[in-house]
CSV table of C-alpha atoms in Angstrom, one decimal:
chain,number,residue,atom,x,y,z
A,26,UNK,CA,36.4,55.6,59.7
A,27,UNK,CA,39.3,57.0,61.8
A,28,UNK,CA,38.0,60.3,61.1
A,29,UNK,CA,34.5,59.5,62.4
A,30,UNK,CA,35.6,57.9,65.5
A,31,UNK,CA,37.7,60.6,66.8
A,32,UNK,CA,34.9,62.8,66.3
A,33,UNK,CA,32.3,60.3,68.1
A,34,UNK,CA,35.3,60.3,70.9
A,35,UNK,CA,35.1,63.9,70.8
A,36,UNK,CA,31.3,63.9,71.7
A,37,UNK,CA,31.6,61.5,74.1
A,38,UNK,CA,32.6,64.2,77.3
A,39,UNK,CA,29.7,66.7,75.8
A,40,UNK,CA,27.3,64.0,76.2
A,41,UNK,CA,28.6,62.9,79.8
A,42,UNK,CA,28.5,67.0,80.8
A,43,UNK,CA,24.6,66.9,80.1
A,44,UNK,CA,23.8,63.4,81.1
A,45,UNK,CA,25.9,62.4,84.0
A,46,UNK,CA,24.3,59.1,84.4
A,47,UNK,CA,25.3,57.9,81.0
A,48,UNK,CA,28.0,55.3,80.8
A,49,UNK,CA,30.3,54.6,77.6
A,50,UNK,CA,30.3,51.0,77.6
A,51,UNK,CA,31.6,48.2,74.9
A,52,UNK,CA,32.6,49.4,71.5
A,53,UNK,CA,32.5,53.1,71.9
A,54,UNK,CA,34.9,52.9,75.5
A,55,UNK,CA,37.3,50.3,73.8
A,56,UNK,CA,37.3,52.5,70.7
A,57,UNK,CA,38.0,56.1,72.2
A,58,UNK,CA,40.6,54.2,74.5
A,59,UNK,CA,42.5,52.2,71.4
A,60,UNK,CA,41.3,54.2,68.5
A,61,UNK,CA,44.5,52.9,66.8
A,62,UNK,CA,43.1,49.3,66.7
A,63,UNK,CA,40.8,48.6,63.2
A,64,UNK,CA,38.2,46.3,65.6
A,65,UNK,CA,37.9,49.5,67.8
A,66,UNK,CA,37.6,51.8,65.2
A,67,UNK,CA,34.7,49.6,63.5
A,68,UNK,CA,33.1,49.3,66.7
A,69,UNK,CA,33.4,53.4,67.4
A,70,UNK,CA,32.0,54.4,64.2
A,71,UNK,CA,28.6,52.3,64.7
A,72,UNK,CA,28.3,53.6,68.5
A,73,UNK,CA,29.1,56.5,66.7
A,74,UNK,CA,26.0,56.6,64.6
A,75,UNK,CA,24.1,55.7,67.6
A,76,UNK,CA,25.1,59.5,69.0
A,77,UNK,CA,24.3,61.3,65.5
A,78,UNK,CA,21.1,59.5,65.3
A,79,UNK,CA,19.8,60.3,68.9
A,80,UNK,CA,22.2,58.7,71.7
A,81,UNK,CA,19.9,55.7,71.7
A,82,UNK,CA,22.4,53.1,71.5
A,83,UNK,CA,24.2,55.0,74.8
A,84,UNK,CA,21.8,56.7,76.9
A,85,UNK,CA,19.8,54.7,80.0
A,86,UNK,CA,15.8,55.1,79.8
A,87,UNK,CA,15.7,57.8,82.2
A,88,UNK,CA,18.3,59.8,80.8
A,89,UNK,CA,16.0,59.1,77.4
A,90,UNK,CA,13.0,60.5,79.2
A,91,UNK,CA,15.0,63.7,80.5
A,92,UNK,CA,16.0,64.3,76.9
A,93,UNK,CA,12.6,64.2,75.8
A,94,UNK,CA,11.0,66.7,78.3
A,95,UNK,CA,14.1,68.9,78.9
A,96,UNK,CA,12.7,72.1,77.5
A,97,UNK,CA,15.0,74.8,76.3
A,98,UNK,CA,13.4,78.9,75.6
A,99,UNK,CA,13.6,79.2,71.9
A,100,UNK,CA,11.4,82.9,72.6
A,101,UNK,CA,13.7,86.2,71.3
A,102,UNK,CA,13.3,89.3,70.0
A,103,UNK,CA,13.1,90.1,66.4
A,104,UNK,CA,14.3,90.6,63.7
A,105,UNK,CA,15.2,86.9,63.5
A,106,UNK,CA,18.0,85.8,61.5
A,107,UNK,CA,16.7,82.5,60.0
A,108,UNK,CA,19.0,80.5,57.9
A,109,UNK,CA,17.7,77.2,55.1
A,110,UNK,CA,19.9,74.8,54.6
A,111,UNK,CA,18.7,73.2,51.6
A,112,UNK,CA,20.7,70.0,49.5
A,113,UNK,CA,19.8,69.2,46.4
A,114,UNK,CA,19.2,71.9,44.1
A,115,UNK,CA,19.0,70.5,40.6
A,116,UNK,CA,15.4,70.3,39.9
A,117,UNK,CA,12.5,73.0,39.4
A,118,UNK,CA,10.7,72.1,43.1
A,119,UNK,CA,13.9,72.8,44.6
A,120,UNK,CA,14.5,76.0,42.8
A,121,UNK,CA,10.7,77.2,43.3
A,122,UNK,CA,10.6,76.2,46.7
A,123,UNK,CA,14.0,78.3,47.3
A,124,UNK,CA,12.2,81.2,45.3
A,125,UNK,CA,9.0,80.6,47.8
A,126,UNK,CA,10.6,81.1,50.7
A,127,UNK,CA,12.3,84.5,49.5
A,128,UNK,CA,8.8,85.8,48.3
A,129,UNK,CA,7.6,85.0,51.7
A,130,UNK,CA,9.8,86.7,53.8
A,131,UNK,CA,9.4,89.8,51.7
A,132,UNK,CA,6.1,89.7,52.4
A,133,UNK,CA,4.4,91.4,55.3
A,134,UNK,CA,4.9,91.4,58.3
A,135,UNK,CA,7.9,88.8,57.8
A,136,UNK,CA,9.5,92.0,56.0
A,137,UNK,CA,10.1,93.7,59.1
A,138,UNK,CA,10.7,90.3,61.4
A,139,UNK,CA,13.0,88.0,59.3
A,140,UNK,CA,16.6,88.2,58.0
A,141,UNK,CA,16.5,85.1,55.7
A,142,UNK,CA,20.2,83.3,54.4
A,143,UNK,CA,20.0,80.4,51.9
A,144,UNK,CA,22.6,77.6,51.8
A,145,UNK,CA,22.9,74.8,49.5
A,146,UNK,CA,25.4,72.2,50.2
A,147,UNK,CA,26.3,69.0,48.9
A,148,UNK,CA,23.1,66.0,49.1
A,149,UNK,CA,24.8,64.1,51.7
A,150,UNK,CA,24.3,64.0,55.5
A,151,UNK,CA,27.9,65.2,56.7
A,152,UNK,CA,27.4,68.4,54.2
A,153,UNK,CA,24.3,68.9,55.7
A,154,UNK,CA,25.6,68.7,59.2
A,155,UNK,CA,28.3,70.6,58.5
A,156,UNK,CA,26.2,73.6,57.1
A,157,UNK,CA,23.7,73.5,60.4
A,158,UNK,CA,26.8,73.4,62.9
A,159,UNK,CA,27.8,76.6,60.9
A,160,UNK,CA,24.5,78.1,61.4
A,161,UNK,CA,24.6,76.9,65.0
A,162,UNK,CA,27.9,78.6,65.4
A,163,UNK,CA,26.9,82.1,63.6
A,164,UNK,CA,23.9,82.8,66.1
A,165,UNK,CA,20.9,82.0,63.9
A,166,UNK,CA,17.6,82.1,65.8
A,167,UNK,CA,16.6,79.5,63.1
A,168,UNK,CA,16.8,76.7,61.0
A,169,UNK,CA,15.0,75.4,57.9
A,170,UNK,CA,16.1,72.6,56.6
A,171,UNK,CA,14.8,70.1,53.8
A,172,UNK,CA,16.4,67.3,55.4
A,173,UNK,CA,18.8,64.6,53.5
A,174,UNK,CA,17.8,61.4,56.2
A,175,UNK,CA,14.8,61.6,58.8
A,176,UNK,CA,17.5,60.2,61.6
A,177,UNK,CA,20.9,61.2,60.6
A,178,UNK,CA,20.2,64.6,61.8
A,179,UNK,CA,18.9,64.0,65.2
A,180,UNK,CA,21.9,64.9,66.5
A,181,UNK,CA,23.0,68.7,65.9
A,182,UNK,CA,19.6,69.4,65.4
A,183,UNK,CA,19.8,68.4,69.6
A,184,UNK,CA,22.9,70.8,69.8
A,185,UNK,CA,20.8,73.3,68.0
A,186,UNK,CA,17.7,73.3,70.1
A,187,UNK,CA,20.5,73.1,73.6
A,188,UNK,CA,21.3,76.4,72.5
A,189,UNK,CA,18.1,77.9,71.9
A,190,UNK,CA,17.6,77.4,68.4
A,191,UNK,CA,14.4,76.8,66.6
A,192,UNK,CA,14.5,74.0,63.4
A,193,UNK,CA,12.2,73.2,60.9
A,194,UNK,CA,12.0,70.9,59.0
A,195,UNK,CA,10.2,70.2,55.7
A,196,UNK,CA,9.3,68.5,52.8
A,197,UNK,CA,11.7,65.7,53.5
A,198,UNK,CA,11.2,65.9,57.6
A,199,UNK,CA,12.6,64.6,60.4
A,200,UNK,CA,12.0,62.1,63.7
A,201,UNK,CA,13.8,64.4,66.2
A,202,UNK,CA,11.6,65.5,68.7
A,203,UNK,CA,13.5,68.6,69.3
A,204,UNK,CA,12.3,70.0,65.6
A,205,UNK,CA,8.8,70.6,63.9
A,206,UNK,CA,7.7,69.3,60.4
A,207,UNK,CA,5.7,70.8,58.1
A,208,UNK,CA,4.4,68.6,55.1
A,209,UNK,CA,2.2,67.1,53.1
A,210,UNK,CA,1.3,63.4,54.4
A,211,UNK,CA,3.7,61.6,51.7
A,212,UNK,CA,2.0,58.1,52.5
A,213,UNK,CA,-1.3,59.2,50.8
A,214,UNK,CA,0.5,61.3,48.2
A,215,UNK,CA,1.5,57.5,47.1
A,216,UNK,CA,-1.8,56.0,47.5
A,217,UNK,CA,-3.7,58.2,45.9
A,218,UNK,CA,-2.5,57.9,42.4
A,219,UNK,CA,-1.7,53.9,43.2
A,220,UNK,CA,-5.8,53.9,43.8
A,221,UNK,CA,-6.5,55.7,40.6
A,222,UNK,CA,-4.2,53.9,38.7
A,223,UNK,CA,-5.4,50.5,39.8
A,224,UNK,CA,-8.8,51.8,38.9
A,225,UNK,CA,-7.9,52.8,35.9
A,226,UNK,CA,-6.5,49.2,35.2
A,227,UNK,CA,-9.4,47.1,36.5
A,228,UNK,CA,-7.1,45.8,39.1
A,229,UNK,CA,-4.4,43.9,36.4
A,230,UNK,CA,-1.5,45.2,34.3
A,231,UNK,CA,2.3,45.6,34.2
A,232,UNK,CA,3.5,48.9,35.9
A,233,UNK,CA,6.7,50.8,36.2
A,234,UNK,CA,7.7,53.0,39.2
A,235,UNK,CA,9.7,56.5,38.7
A,236,UNK,CA,11.0,57.0,42.1
A,237,UNK,CA,12.5,60.1,43.7
A,238,UNK,CA,15.9,60.3,45.6
A,239,UNK,CA,16.9,56.7,46.8
A,240,UNK,CA,16.4,56.9,50.4
A,241,UNK,CA,14.8,60.0,51.0
A,242,UNK,CA,12.1,60.4,53.3
A,243,UNK,CA,9.9,61.9,50.8
A,244,UNK,CA,10.2,59.0,48.5
A,245,UNK,CA,10.2,56.4,51.2
A,246,UNK,CA,6.6,57.7,52.2
A,247,UNK,CA,5.3,57.4,49.1
A,248,UNK,CA,6.7,54.5,47.8
A,249,UNK,CA,5.2,52.5,51.4
A,250,UNK,CA,1.6,54.4,50.6
A,251,UNK,CA,1.5,53.5,47.4
A,252,UNK,CA,2.6,49.9,47.8
A,253,UNK,CA,0.0,49.5,50.3
A,254,UNK,CA,-2.3,50.0,47.6
A,255,UNK,CA,-0.8,47.9,45.0
A,256,UNK,CA,-0.2,44.8,47.2
A,257,UNK,CA,-3.8,44.0,47.6
A,258,UNK,CA,-4.2,43.8,43.8
A,259,UNK,CA,-2.3,40.2,42.7
A,260,UNK,CA,-2.9,41.3,39.0
A,261,UNK,CA,-0.7,44.3,39.7
A,262,UNK,CA,2.8,43.8,38.7
A,263,UNK,CA,5.6,45.8,39.3
A,264,UNK,CA,7.8,45.4,36.4
A,265,UNK,CA,10.8,47.8,37.1
A,266,UNK,CA,12.0,50.7,39.6
A,267,UNK,CA,13.5,53.2,38.4
A,268,UNK,CA,14.9,56.8,40.5
A,269,UNK,CA,14.5,59.4,38.3
A,270,UNK,CA,15.7,61.8,40.9
A,271,UNK,CA,12.7,64.1,40.5
A,272,UNK,CA,14.7,65.4,37.3
A,273,UNK,CA,12.7,65.1,33.6
A,274,UNK,CA,16.3,64.3,32.1
A,275,UNK,CA,17.2,61.5,34.2
A,276,UNK,CA,14.1,60.0,34.0
A,277,UNK,CA,13.7,59.9,30.5
A,278,UNK,CA,16.7,58.3,30.0
A,279,UNK,CA,16.0,55.5,32.7
A,280,UNK,CA,12.7,55.0,31.4
A,281,UNK,CA,13.3,54.6,27.9
A,282,UNK,CA,15.7,52.0,28.9
A,283,UNK,CA,13.2,50.4,31.1
A,284,UNK,CA,10.4,50.4,27.7
A,285,UNK,CA,13.0,48.3,25.6
A,286,UNK,CA,13.1,45.9,28.3
A,287,UNK,CA,9.5,45.6,28.4
A,288,UNK,CA,7.2,45.4,25.7
A,289,UNK,CA,4.0,45.4,27.8
A,290,UNK,CA,3.4,48.7,30.1
A,291,UNK,CA,0.1,48.8,31.1
A,292,UNK,CA,0.3,51.8,33.6
A,293,UNK,CA,3.3,54.2,35.1
A,294,UNK,CA,3.4,55.5,38.9
A,295,UNK,CA,5.4,58.4,38.9
A,296,UNK,CA,6.5,60.8,41.4
A,297,UNK,CA,7.3,63.1,39.5
A,298,UNK,CA,9.2,64.2,36.3
A,299,UNK,CA,6.3,63.1,34.6
A,300,UNK,CA,7.6,65.3,31.5
A,301,UNK,CA,10.4,62.6,31.2
A,302,UNK,CA,7.6,59.7,31.2
A,303,UNK,CA,5.7,61.0,28.3
A,304,UNK,CA,8.8,61.7,26.4
A,305,UNK,CA,10.5,58.3,27.2
A,306,UNK,CA,6.7,56.6,25.3
A,307,UNK,CA,7.0,59.8,22.3
A,308,UNK,CA,10.7,59.1,21.6
A,309,UNK,CA,9.9,54.7,21.7
A,310,UNK,CA,6.6,55.3,19.6
A,311,UNK,CA,4.8,53.4,22.2
A,312,UNK,CA,1.0,53.6,22.8
A,313,UNK,CA,0.1,55.8,26.0
A,314,UNK,CA,-0.9,54.5,29.5
A,315,UNK,CA,-2.4,55.6,32.5
A,316,UNK,CA,0.1,57.9,34.0
A,317,UNK,CA,0.3,59.6,37.4
A,318,UNK,CA,2.7,62.3,37.3
A,319,UNK,CA,3.5,65.5,39.1
A,320,UNK,CA,2.4,69.1,39.4
A,321,UNK,CA,4.8,70.5,36.5
A,322,UNK,CA,3.3,72.9,34.1
A,323,UNK,CA,4.4,70.7,31.3
A,324,UNK,CA,2.5,67.7,32.5
A,325,UNK,CA,-0.6,69.4,32.5
A,326,UNK,CA,-0.1,70.8,29.4
A,327,UNK,CA,0.4,67.2,28.4
A,328,UNK,CA,-2.7,66.0,29.5
A,329,UNK,CA,-4.2,68.5,27.6
A,330,UNK,CA,-2.4,68.0,24.3
A,331,UNK,CA,-2.7,64.3,24.3
A,332,UNK,CA,-5.8,63.9,25.4
A,333,UNK,CA,-7.1,62.6,21.9
A,334,UNK,CA,-3.8,60.2,21.3
A,335,UNK,CA,-5.5,58.4,24.6
A,336,UNK,CA,-3.3,59.7,27.1
A,337,UNK,CA,-4.9,59.7,31.1
A,338,UNK,CA,-3.8,61.0,34.0
A,339,UNK,CA,-3.6,62.0,37.3
A,340,UNK,CA,-1.3,64.9,38.6
A,341,UNK,CA,-0.5,64.4,42.6
A,342,UNK,CA,2.2,67.0,44.2
A,343,UNK,CA,2.9,68.9,47.5
A,344,UNK,CA,3.3,72.5,47.0
A,345,UNK,CA,7.5,74.2,47.2
A,346,UNK,CA,5.5,77.1,48.9
A,347,UNK,CA,5.7,74.8,52.0
A,348,UNK,CA,8.9,76.7,52.8
A,349,UNK,CA,7.8,79.7,53.3
A,350,UNK,CA,5.0,78.2,55.8
A,351,UNK,CA,8.6,76.6,57.9
A,352,UNK,CA,9.6,80.2,58.0
A,353,UNK,CA,5.8,81.2,59.2
A,354,UNK,CA,6.3,78.0,62.1
A,355,UNK,CA,9.7,79.1,62.9
A,356,UNK,CA,8.5,83.0,63.2
A,357,UNK,CA,5.9,81.9,66.0
A,358,UNK,CA,7.9,79.5,67.7
A,359,UNK,CA,10.1,82.3,68.4
A,360,UNK,CA,7.5,84.5,69.2
A,361,UNK,CA,6.6,82.1,72.1
A,362,UNK,CA,3.7,81.0,70.7
A,363,UNK,CA,3.9,77.1,70.3
A,364,UNK,CA,3.6,76.0,66.9
A,365,UNK,CA,1.9,72.3,66.6
A,366,UNK,CA,5.1,69.6,65.7
A,367,UNK,CA,3.3,68.9,62.5
A,368,UNK,CA,1.9,71.5,60.2
A,369,UNK,CA,-0.2,69.5,57.4
A,370,UNK,CA,0.1,70.7,54.0
A,371,UNK,CA,-2.5,70.1,51.3
A,372,UNK,CA,-2.2,68.1,48.8
A,373,UNK,CA,-2.8,69.3,45.4
A,374,UNK,CA,-4.4,67.0,43.0
A,375,UNK,CA,-6.5,66.8,39.3
A,376,UNK,CA,-7.3,64.0,37.2
A,377,UNK,CA,-7.5,65.4,33.3
A,378,UNK,CA,-10.6,65.6,33.3
A,379,UNK,CA,-10.1,68.7,35.7
A,380,UNK,CA,-7.4,70.0,33.7
A,381,UNK,CA,-8.2,73.6,33.4
A,382,UNK,CA,-6.2,76.6,31.2
A,383,UNK,CA,-5.2,79.2,33.7
A,384,UNK,CA,-6.3,77.2,36.9
A,385,UNK,CA,-3.5,74.6,36.4
A,386,UNK,CA,-2.0,74.6,33.2
A,387,UNK,CA,-0.7,78.1,32.3
A,388,UNK,CA,0.7,77.7,28.2
A,389,UNK,CA,1.8,81.3,29.0
A,390,UNK,CA,4.5,80.4,31.5
A,391,UNK,CA,7.7,78.1,31.4
A,392,UNK,CA,7.0,74.2,31.0
A,393,UNK,CA,8.8,73.6,33.6
A,394,UNK,CA,7.6,75.9,36.6
A,395,UNK,CA,5.1,73.5,39.3
A,396,UNK,CA,1.7,75.1,39.5
A,397,UNK,CA,1.0,74.6,42.7
A,398,UNK,CA,2.9,77.2,44.5
A,399,UNK,CA,-0.2,78.7,46.9
A,400,UNK,CA,0.0,77.3,50.3
A,401,UNK,CA,-2.1,78.1,53.1
A,402,UNK,CA,-1.1,82.0,54.4
A,403,UNK,CA,0.2,83.0,51.6
A,404,UNK,CA,-0.7,84.8,48.2
A,405,UNK,CA,2.0,84.0,45.7
A,406,UNK,CA,2.7,85.3,41.9
A,407,UNK,CA,3.5,83.5,39.3
A,408,UNK,CA,6.1,85.5,38.8
A,409,UNK,CA,7.5,85.1,42.6
A,410,UNK,CA,7.7,80.9,41.7
A,411,UNK,CA,9.8,82.0,39.1
A,412,UNK,CA,12.4,84.8,40.3
A,413,UNK,CA,11.0,84.9,44.0
């Protein structure tokens, strides 16, 4: 906590230079004067968190308004030095996301305009802030990021903006007014599967929910979307919520435990890692139930393979190729073209009756491959999704 406090006190003069009318009061002021005292240290850390998020706890209204409307030119001449700050890399979606970003940067016109560098840090806010600060110091023109938090990066994003650096968040997006965002609408992704599941169960049944990474914007958005549907049906009962982290092995282990605890499961709502769900049912010798899943090649194959055994499902996913769209938005901003602050990516979905060989399932390709690799503005091949 003392280390964090020192950082906050060091940041205070920089904030004062930007906003001379700011007055540091209460906990932060006392903490910076007497940071050896435990009570002040705790107060200072709380205030430091406010600084990190957007200075909202210390800026007067007039300064906050000025911050929202202050415009720093981000127009530059190419070629552009663009960096990706990624965190979690332990699932196929993230691997494919990086591959498709590299593939996009190798296509015209970006192969002449973009010098791409990819950084994978730990899956914590502090790790990602450190990576972004390094990119700011190294003079990057644009920073792409799959965020660890929707709010906790706002301070370092503001710092990048003051340096004239374009910031584009995608997948897990941010609330900073200085960032562009590229994503599907995560709430509808959760509600689409929930509505399908409710229809299959005729409004009554016991459901297990397989979520992603706890606290991530994607997981929160999809969960809230699903619950906005489920709460309308008193006959739907949520037995358990597990966090499979969008990883098949993690999901399978957690789901086997859940199945052992609940003898009557009527449906599954899963953000992804659907192969882990299917394998858990197989290993437990349980009958299949209507299952919402992601867009892995294996899940699509399972929908075909086990249809005769009663498996019904819906595949709902967002393309890992959105990383390339984020790069495109960054280049447009660097060229002074003023792209929209939010670029919407279409949701990919298919029910078990819509799965077709060569269209959304590919038996000759790896089972872990995310089959929804296409995005507007690019043409990718399966090999690019696999290898970049």
